[in-house]
Amino acid sequence: DIQMTQSPSTLSASVGDRVTITCRASQNINKYLAWYQQKPGKAPKVLISKASFLESGVPSRFSGSGSGTEFTLTISSLQPDDVATYYCQQYNYHFGGGTKVEIK
Amino acid sequence: EVQLVESGGGLVQPGGSLRLSCAGSGLTLSPYWMGWVRQAPGKGLEWVANINTDGSEKYYVDSAKGRFTISRDNAKNSLYLQMNSLRGEDTAVYYCTADWIRGQGTLVTVSS
């Protein structure tokens, strides 16, 4: 049973800061990983698929990297609209615990 | 537009049953592993079950084993989740997934 561990669980940063969220898989999942953004009361929105592919319409300040067991989601310049909870997920399987991103 | 459309949610009493459906629109589902995930009020996202492309492999979160059954009908381009012996803690928005693609969800409320 592959488990996903996401860190940090909360993150407070200033507008314009570079922000990195890490997701670790307990076994090799190649690049079968997606990143989602969820705002309160809304359905999750996919940002990144296949570990590093930026979905259509997602701002270029978001990027994903990694393969195997370690993955990162980076926001190059944090914006107020980025306040949300972010989740990683192995395709069709377990999620990370989520990272709540706030503005300092 | 490529999308997954869930249906079948609603209010059900504890111990009752419900069958969720998920249809592909503009998307052929047969090449994809698929799954169901859920989100209880105020909680994080939780994987519930998944199924391989031909339906021969199925996996469940421990809390769903013995109560939920995932299935698919590739001829109908659809995915299903049969939920029996429902409990209050099953109250959640349920989303179907095809790899990174997901629907908008259907709400299941278990309450007397």
PDB file of C-alpha atoms in Angstrom:
ATOM      1  CA  ASP A   1       0.000   0.000   0.000  1.00  0.00           C
ATOM      2  CA  ILE A   2       1.731   3.179  -1.198  1.00  0.00           C
ATOM      3  CA  GLN A   3       1.456   6.109   1.207  1.00  0.00           C
ATOM      4  CA  MET A   4       1.908   9.776   0.344  1.00  0.00           C
ATOM      5  CA  THR A   5       3.497  12.180   2.819  1.00  0.00           C
ATOM      6  CA  GLN A   6       3.185  15.887   2.200  1.00  0.00           C
ATOM      7  CA  SER A   7       5.019  18.721   3.958  1.00  0.00           C
ATOM      8  CA  PRO A   8       4.627  21.213   5.418  1.00  0.00           C
ATOM      9  CA  SER A   9       1.030  20.942   6.601  1.00  0.00           C
ATOM     10  CA  THR A  10       0.732  24.728   6.794  1.00  0.00           C
ATOM     11  CA  LEU A  11       2.800  27.450   5.225  1.00  0.00           C
ATOM     12  CA  SER A  12       2.714  31.187   5.753  1.00  0.00           C
ATOM     13  CA  ALA A  13       4.646  33.380   3.316  1.00  0.00           C
ATOM     14  CA  SER A  14       4.671  36.901   1.968  1.00  0.00           C
ATOM     15  CA  VAL A  15       3.386  38.015  -1.413  1.00  0.00           C
ATOM     16  CA  GLY A  16       6.160  37.537  -3.934  1.00  0.00           C
ATOM     17  CA  ASP A  17       7.903  34.769  -1.985  1.00  0.00           C
ATOM     18  CA  ARG A  18       8.980  31.516  -3.583  1.00  0.00           C
ATOM     19  CA  VAL A  19       7.090  28.644  -1.994  1.00  0.00           C
ATOM     20  CA  THR A  20       7.869  24.925  -2.172  1.00  0.00           C
ATOM     21  CA  ILE A  21       5.699  22.007  -1.098  1.00  0.00           C
ATOM     22  CA  THR A  22       7.112  18.488  -0.936  1.00  0.00           C
ATOM     23  CA  CYS A  23       5.342  15.183  -1.493  1.00  0.00           C
ATOM     24  CA  ARG A  24       7.015  11.838  -0.834  1.00  0.00           C
ATOM     25  CA  ALA A  25       5.741   8.417  -1.913  1.00  0.00           C
ATOM     26  CA  SER A  26       6.592   5.325   0.114  1.00  0.00           C
ATOM     27  CA  GLN A  27       7.374   3.461  -3.128  1.00  0.00           C
ATOM     28  CA  ASN A  28       8.328   4.379  -6.671  1.00  0.00           C
ATOM     29  CA  ILE A  29       5.342   5.856  -8.518  1.00  0.00           C
ATOM     30  CA  ASN A  30       7.348   7.028 -11.557  1.00  0.00           C
ATOM     31  CA  LYS A  31       5.683  10.290 -12.615  1.00  0.00           C
ATOM     32  CA  TYR A  32       2.090   9.272 -11.873  1.00  0.00           C
ATOM     33  CA  LEU A  33       1.426  12.229  -9.618  1.00  0.00           C
ATOM     34  CA  ALA A  34      -0.904  15.209  -9.769  1.00  0.00           C
ATOM     35  CA  TRP A  35      -1.102  18.408  -7.747  1.00  0.00           C
ATOM     36  CA  TYR A  36      -4.441  20.017  -6.883  1.00  0.00           C
ATOM     37  CA  GLN A  37      -5.442  23.364  -5.504  1.00  0.00           C
ATOM     38  CA  GLN A  38      -8.593  23.619  -3.437  1.00  0.00           C
ATOM     39  CA  LYS A  39     -10.212  26.816  -2.262  1.00  0.00           C
ATOM     40  CA  PRO A  40     -12.904  26.768   0.446  1.00  0.00           C
ATOM     41  CA  GLY A  41     -16.249  25.490  -0.808  1.00  0.00           C
ATOM     42  CA  LYS A  42     -14.856  24.596  -4.228  1.00  0.00           C
ATOM     43  CA  ALA A  43     -13.943  21.355  -5.964  1.00  0.00           C
ATOM     44  CA  PRO A  44     -10.231  20.602  -6.286  1.00  0.00           C
ATOM     45  CA  LYS A  45      -8.617  22.022  -9.397  1.00  0.00           C
ATOM     46  CA  VAL A  46      -5.767  20.192 -11.089  1.00  0.00           C
ATOM     47  CA  LEU A  47      -2.633  22.287 -11.474  1.00  0.00           C
ATOM     48  CA  ILE A  48      -0.027  19.746 -12.512  1.00  0.00           C
ATOM     49  CA  SER A  49      -0.333  16.277 -14.033  1.00  0.00           C
ATOM     50  CA  LYS A  50       2.330  13.644 -14.640  1.00  0.00           C
ATOM     51  CA  ALA A  51       4.480  15.332 -11.977  1.00  0.00           C
ATOM     52  CA  SER A  52       5.538  18.292 -14.093  1.00  0.00           C
ATOM     53  CA  PHE A  53       2.967  19.020 -16.815  1.00  0.00           C
ATOM     54  CA  LEU A  54       1.252  22.376 -16.285  1.00  0.00           C
ATOM     55  CA  GLU A  55      -2.463  22.092 -17.028  1.00  0.00           C
ATOM     56  CA  SER A  56      -4.077  24.501 -19.442  1.00  0.00           C
ATOM     57  CA  GLY A  57      -4.962  27.849 -17.919  1.00  0.00           C
ATOM     58  CA  VAL A  58      -2.782  27.426 -14.826  1.00  0.00           C
ATOM     59  CA  PRO A  59      -0.478  30.409 -14.210  1.00  0.00           C
ATOM     60  CA  SER A  60       3.149  29.815 -15.110  1.00  0.00           C
ATOM     61  CA  ARG A  61       4.277  30.684 -11.570  1.00  0.00           C
ATOM     62  CA  PHE A  62       3.239  27.125 -10.671  1.00  0.00           C
ATOM     63  CA  SER A  63       5.634  24.305 -11.508  1.00  0.00           C
ATOM     64  CA  GLY A  64       6.099  20.690 -10.559  1.00  0.00           C
ATOM     65  CA  SER A  65       9.123  18.462 -10.520  1.00  0.00           C
ATOM     66  CA  GLY A  66      10.295  15.064  -9.402  1.00  0.00           C
ATOM     67  CA  SER A  67       9.840  11.401 -10.159  1.00  0.00           C
ATOM     68  CA  GLY A  68      10.003   8.123  -8.312  1.00  0.00           C
ATOM     69  CA  THR A  69       9.403   8.939  -4.659  1.00  0.00           C
ATOM     70  CA  GLU A  70      10.044  12.659  -4.252  1.00  0.00           C
ATOM     71  CA  PHE A  71       8.060  15.476  -5.815  1.00  0.00           C
ATOM     72  CA  THR A  72       7.769  19.214  -5.367  1.00  0.00           C
ATOM     73  CA  LEU A  73       5.252  21.884  -6.208  1.00  0.00           C
ATOM     74  CA  THR A  74       6.739  25.360  -6.475  1.00  0.00           C
ATOM     75  CA  ILE A  75       5.010  28.719  -6.639  1.00  0.00           C
ATOM     76  CA  SER A  76       7.667  31.084  -7.932  1.00  0.00           C
ATOM     77  CA  SER A  77       6.021  34.275  -6.688  1.00  0.00           C
ATOM     78  CA  LEU A  78       3.179  33.825  -4.217  1.00  0.00           C
ATOM     79  CA  GLN A  79       0.037  35.821  -5.008  1.00  0.00           C
ATOM     80  CA  PRO A  80      -3.028  36.525  -2.834  1.00  0.00           C
ATOM     81  CA  ASP A  81      -5.131  34.367  -5.165  1.00  0.00           C
ATOM     82  CA  ASP A  82      -2.922  31.378  -4.288  1.00  0.00           C
ATOM     83  CA  VAL A  83      -4.317  31.128  -0.769  1.00  0.00           C
ATOM     84  CA  ALA A  84      -5.708  27.591  -0.757  1.00  0.00           C
ATOM     85  CA  THR A  85      -4.989  24.041   0.320  1.00  0.00           C
ATOM     86  CA  TYR A  86      -2.762  22.033  -1.982  1.00  0.00           C
ATOM     87  CA  TYR A  87      -2.809  18.250  -2.320  1.00  0.00           C
ATOM     88  CA  CYS A  88      -0.643  15.766  -4.124  1.00  0.00           C
ATOM     89  CA  GLN A  89      -2.129  12.466  -5.297  1.00  0.00           C
ATOM     90  CA  GLN A  90      -0.796   9.333  -6.875  1.00  0.00           C
ATOM     91  CA  TYR A  91      -3.108   8.772  -9.804  1.00  0.00           C
ATOM     92  CA  ASN A  92      -6.381   7.176  -8.635  1.00  0.00           C
ATOM     93  CA  TYR A  93      -4.880   6.410  -5.245  1.00  0.00           C
ATOM     94  CA  HIS A  94      -3.756   8.007  -1.977  1.00  0.00           C
ATOM     95  CA  PHE A  95      -3.454  11.720  -1.328  1.00  0.00           C
ATOM     96  CA  GLY A  96      -0.941  13.617   0.681  1.00  0.00           C
ATOM     97  CA  GLY A  97      -2.355  15.218   3.785  1.00  0.00           C
ATOM     98  CA  GLY A  98      -2.571  18.671   2.246  1.00  0.00           C
ATOM     99  CA  THR A  99      -0.711  21.946   2.680  1.00  0.00           C
ATOM    100  CA  LYS A 100      -2.615  25.042   3.696  1.00  0.00           C
ATOM    101  CA  VAL A 101      -0.984  28.122   2.185  1.00  0.00           C
ATOM    102  CA  GLU A 102      -1.590  31.488   3.796  1.00  0.00           C
ATOM    103  CA  ILE A 103      -0.333  35.011   3.232  1.00  0.00           C
ATOM    104  CA  LYS A 104       1.808  36.443   6.032  1.00  0.00           C
TER     105      LYS A 104
ATOM    106  CA  GLU B   1     -14.923  19.683 -23.315  1.00  0.00           C
ATOM    107  CA  VAL B   2     -13.447  16.687 -21.551  1.00  0.00           C
ATOM    108  CA  GLN B   3     -15.200  15.982 -18.295  1.00  0.00           C
ATOM    109  CA  LEU B   4     -16.423  13.414 -15.833  1.00  0.00           C
ATOM    110  CA  VAL B   5     -19.987  13.767 -14.603  1.00  0.00           C
ATOM    111  CA  GLU B   6     -21.054  12.151 -11.347  1.00  0.00           C
ATOM    112  CA  SER B   7     -24.639  11.422 -10.338  1.00  0.00           C
ATOM    113  CA  GLY B   8     -26.581   9.410  -7.795  1.00  0.00           C
ATOM    114  CA  GLY B   9     -25.838  11.255  -4.594  1.00  0.00           C
ATOM    115  CA  GLY B  10     -28.477  12.209  -2.086  1.00  0.00           C
ATOM    116  CA  LEU B  11     -29.806  11.750   1.422  1.00  0.00           C
ATOM    117  CA  VAL B  12     -29.902   8.216   2.779  1.00  0.00           C
ATOM    118  CA  GLN B  13     -30.539   6.764   6.217  1.00  0.00           C
ATOM    119  CA  PRO B  14     -27.814   4.947   8.151  1.00  0.00           C
ATOM    120  CA  GLY B  15     -27.645   1.345   6.978  1.00  0.00           C
ATOM    121  CA  GLY B  16     -29.036   2.274   3.579  1.00  0.00           C
ATOM    122  CA  SER B  17     -27.582   1.941   0.104  1.00  0.00           C
ATOM    123  CA  LEU B  18     -26.745   4.262  -2.750  1.00  0.00           C
ATOM    124  CA  ARG B  19     -25.240   3.767  -6.202  1.00  0.00           C
ATOM    125  CA  LEU B  20     -23.066   6.493  -7.653  1.00  0.00           C
ATOM    126  CA  SER B  21     -22.427   6.762 -11.369  1.00  0.00           C
ATOM    127  CA  CYS B  22     -19.769   8.589 -13.332  1.00  0.00           C
ATOM    128  CA  ALA B  23     -20.002   9.175 -17.067  1.00  0.00           C
ATOM    129  CA  GLY B  24     -17.275  10.320 -19.390  1.00  0.00           C
ATOM    130  CA  SER B  25     -18.149  13.262 -21.612  1.00  0.00           C
ATOM    131  CA  GLY B  26     -15.751  13.922 -24.463  1.00  0.00           C
ATOM    132  CA  LEU B  27     -13.485  11.333 -22.845  1.00  0.00           C
ATOM    133  CA  THR B  28     -13.246   7.612 -23.514  1.00  0.00           C
ATOM    134  CA  LEU B  29     -12.763   5.957 -20.129  1.00  0.00           C
ATOM    135  CA  SER B  30     -11.638   2.505 -21.184  1.00  0.00           C
ATOM    136  CA  PRO B  31      -7.874   3.243 -21.342  1.00  0.00           C
ATOM    137  CA  TYR B  32      -7.804   4.671 -17.815  1.00  0.00           C
ATOM    138  CA  TRP B  33      -7.511   3.243 -14.360  1.00  0.00           C
ATOM    139  CA  MET B  34     -10.297   4.965 -12.509  1.00  0.00           C
ATOM    140  CA  GLY B  35     -11.252   5.680  -8.945  1.00  0.00           C
ATOM    141  CA  TRP B  36     -13.487   7.315  -6.409  1.00  0.00           C
ATOM    142  CA  VAL B  37     -12.312   9.810  -3.838  1.00  0.00           C
ATOM    143  CA  ARG B  38     -14.306  11.693  -1.230  1.00  0.00           C
ATOM    144  CA  GLN B  39     -14.168  14.706   0.999  1.00  0.00           C
ATOM    145  CA  ALA B  40     -16.102  14.862   4.236  1.00  0.00           C
ATOM    146  CA  PRO B  41     -17.208  18.295   5.467  1.00  0.00           C
ATOM    147  CA  GLY B  42     -14.214  20.249   6.705  1.00  0.00           C
ATOM    148  CA  LYS B  43     -11.821  17.372   6.011  1.00  0.00           C
ATOM    149  CA  GLY B  44      -9.150  16.545   3.467  1.00  0.00           C
ATOM    150  CA  LEU B  45      -9.413  14.467   0.332  1.00  0.00           C
ATOM    151  CA  GLU B  46      -9.554  10.699   0.853  1.00  0.00           C
ATOM    152  CA  TRP B  47      -9.101   7.958  -1.695  1.00  0.00           C
ATOM    153  CA  VAL B  48     -11.926   5.389  -1.563  1.00  0.00           C
ATOM    154  CA  ALA B  49     -11.449   2.810  -4.332  1.00  0.00           C
ATOM    155  CA  ASN B  50      -9.882   2.210  -7.704  1.00  0.00           C
ATOM    156  CA  ILE B  51     -10.281  -0.197 -10.618  1.00  0.00           C
ATOM    157  CA  ASN B  52      -8.092  -1.183 -13.520  1.00  0.00           C
ATOM    158  CA  THR B  53      -8.962  -0.773 -17.172  1.00  0.00           C
ATOM    159  CA  ASP B  54     -10.911  -4.020 -17.633  1.00  0.00           C
ATOM    160  CA  GLY B  55     -12.370  -4.237 -14.139  1.00  0.00           C
ATOM    161  CA  SER B  56     -10.361  -7.286 -13.093  1.00  0.00           C
ATOM    162  CA  GLU B  57      -8.474  -5.491 -10.280  1.00  0.00           C
ATOM    163  CA  LYS B  58     -10.151  -3.488  -7.544  1.00  0.00           C
ATOM    164  CA  TYR B  59      -8.732  -1.893  -4.412  1.00  0.00           C
ATOM    165  CA  TYR B  60     -10.432  -0.218  -1.466  1.00  0.00           C
ATOM    166  CA  VAL B  61      -9.603   1.887   1.538  1.00  0.00           C
ATOM    167  CA  ASP B  62     -10.037  -0.203   4.693  1.00  0.00           C
ATOM    168  CA  SER B  63     -13.198   1.638   5.750  1.00  0.00           C
ATOM    169  CA  ALA B  64     -14.898   0.725   2.461  1.00  0.00           C
ATOM    170  CA  LYS B  65     -13.941  -2.950   2.284  1.00  0.00           C
ATOM    171  CA  GLY B  66     -16.967  -5.230   2.441  1.00  0.00           C
ATOM    172  CA  ARG B  67     -19.421  -2.328   2.069  1.00  0.00           C
ATOM    173  CA  PHE B  68     -18.533  -0.575  -1.198  1.00  0.00           C
ATOM    174  CA  THR B  69     -18.106  -2.095  -4.653  1.00  0.00           C
ATOM    175  CA  ILE B  70     -16.474  -0.295  -7.551  1.00  0.00           C
ATOM    176  CA  SER B  71     -17.305  -1.381 -11.085  1.00  0.00           C
ATOM    177  CA  ARG B  72     -17.190  -0.109 -14.617  1.00  0.00           C
ATOM    178  CA  ASP B  73     -18.935  -0.631 -17.932  1.00  0.00           C
ATOM    179  CA  ASN B  74     -16.620   0.417 -20.726  1.00  0.00           C
ATOM    180  CA  ALA B  75     -19.382  -0.098 -23.313  1.00  0.00           C
ATOM    181  CA  LYS B  76     -21.392   2.566 -21.498  1.00  0.00           C
ATOM    182  CA  ASN B  77     -18.313   4.683 -20.806  1.00  0.00           C
ATOM    183  CA  SER B  78     -19.214   4.674 -17.129  1.00  0.00           C
ATOM    184  CA  LEU B  79     -17.904   4.010 -13.646  1.00  0.00           C
ATOM    185  CA  TYR B  80     -19.976   3.056 -10.602  1.00  0.00           C
ATOM    186  CA  LEU B  81     -19.739   2.878  -6.831  1.00  0.00           C
ATOM    187  CA  GLN B  82     -22.270   0.724  -5.009  1.00  0.00           C
ATOM    188  CA  MET B  83     -22.352   1.766  -1.371  1.00  0.00           C
ATOM    189  CA  ASN B  84     -24.102  -0.440   1.180  1.00  0.00           C
ATOM    190  CA  SER B  85     -24.419  -0.296   4.968  1.00  0.00           C
ATOM    191  CA  LEU B  86     -23.832   3.438   4.873  1.00  0.00           C
ATOM    192  CA  ARG B  87     -22.698   5.241   8.018  1.00  0.00           C
ATOM    193  CA  GLY B  88     -22.677   8.847   9.105  1.00  0.00           C
ATOM    194  CA  GLU B  89     -18.948   9.029   8.485  1.00  0.00           C
ATOM    195  CA  ASP B  90     -19.567   8.249   4.808  1.00  0.00           C
ATOM    196  CA  THR B  91     -21.156  11.689   4.438  1.00  0.00           C
ATOM    197  CA  ALA B  92     -19.007  13.464   1.875  1.00  0.00           C
ATOM    198  CA  VAL B  93     -18.726  14.816  -1.611  1.00  0.00           C
ATOM    199  CA  TYR B  94     -17.703  11.923  -3.846  1.00  0.00           C
ATOM    200  CA  TYR B  95     -15.587  12.525  -6.945  1.00  0.00           C
ATOM    201  CA  CYS B  96     -14.722  10.078  -9.696  1.00  0.00           C
ATOM    202  CA  THR B  97     -11.228  10.189 -11.152  1.00  0.00           C
ATOM    203  CA  ALA B  98      -9.484   9.073 -14.310  1.00  0.00           C
ATOM    204  CA  ASP B  99      -5.796   9.561 -13.545  1.00  0.00           C
ATOM    205  CA  TRP B 100      -5.555  13.324 -12.941  1.00  0.00           C
ATOM    206  CA  ILE B 101      -9.012  14.103 -14.347  1.00  0.00           C
ATOM    207  CA  ARG B 102     -11.909  14.482 -11.933  1.00  0.00           C
ATOM    208  CA  GLY B 103     -15.537  15.446 -11.913  1.00  0.00           C
ATOM    209  CA  GLN B 104     -17.288  18.120  -9.907  1.00  0.00           C
ATOM    210  CA  GLY B 105     -18.587  15.676  -7.352  1.00  0.00           C
ATOM    211  CA  THR B 106     -21.870  14.416  -5.957  1.00  0.00           C
ATOM    212  CA  LEU B 107     -22.943  14.888  -2.346  1.00  0.00           C
ATOM    213  CA  VAL B 108     -23.838  11.893  -0.210  1.00  0.00           C
ATOM    214  CA  THR B 109     -25.485  12.618   3.117  1.00  0.00           C
ATOM    215  CA  VAL B 110     -26.078   9.788   5.555  1.00  0.00           C
ATOM    216  CA  SER B 111     -28.484  10.870   8.246  1.00  0.00           C
ATOM    217  CA  SER B 112     -31.726   9.826   9.908  1.00  0.00           C
TER     218      SER B 112
END
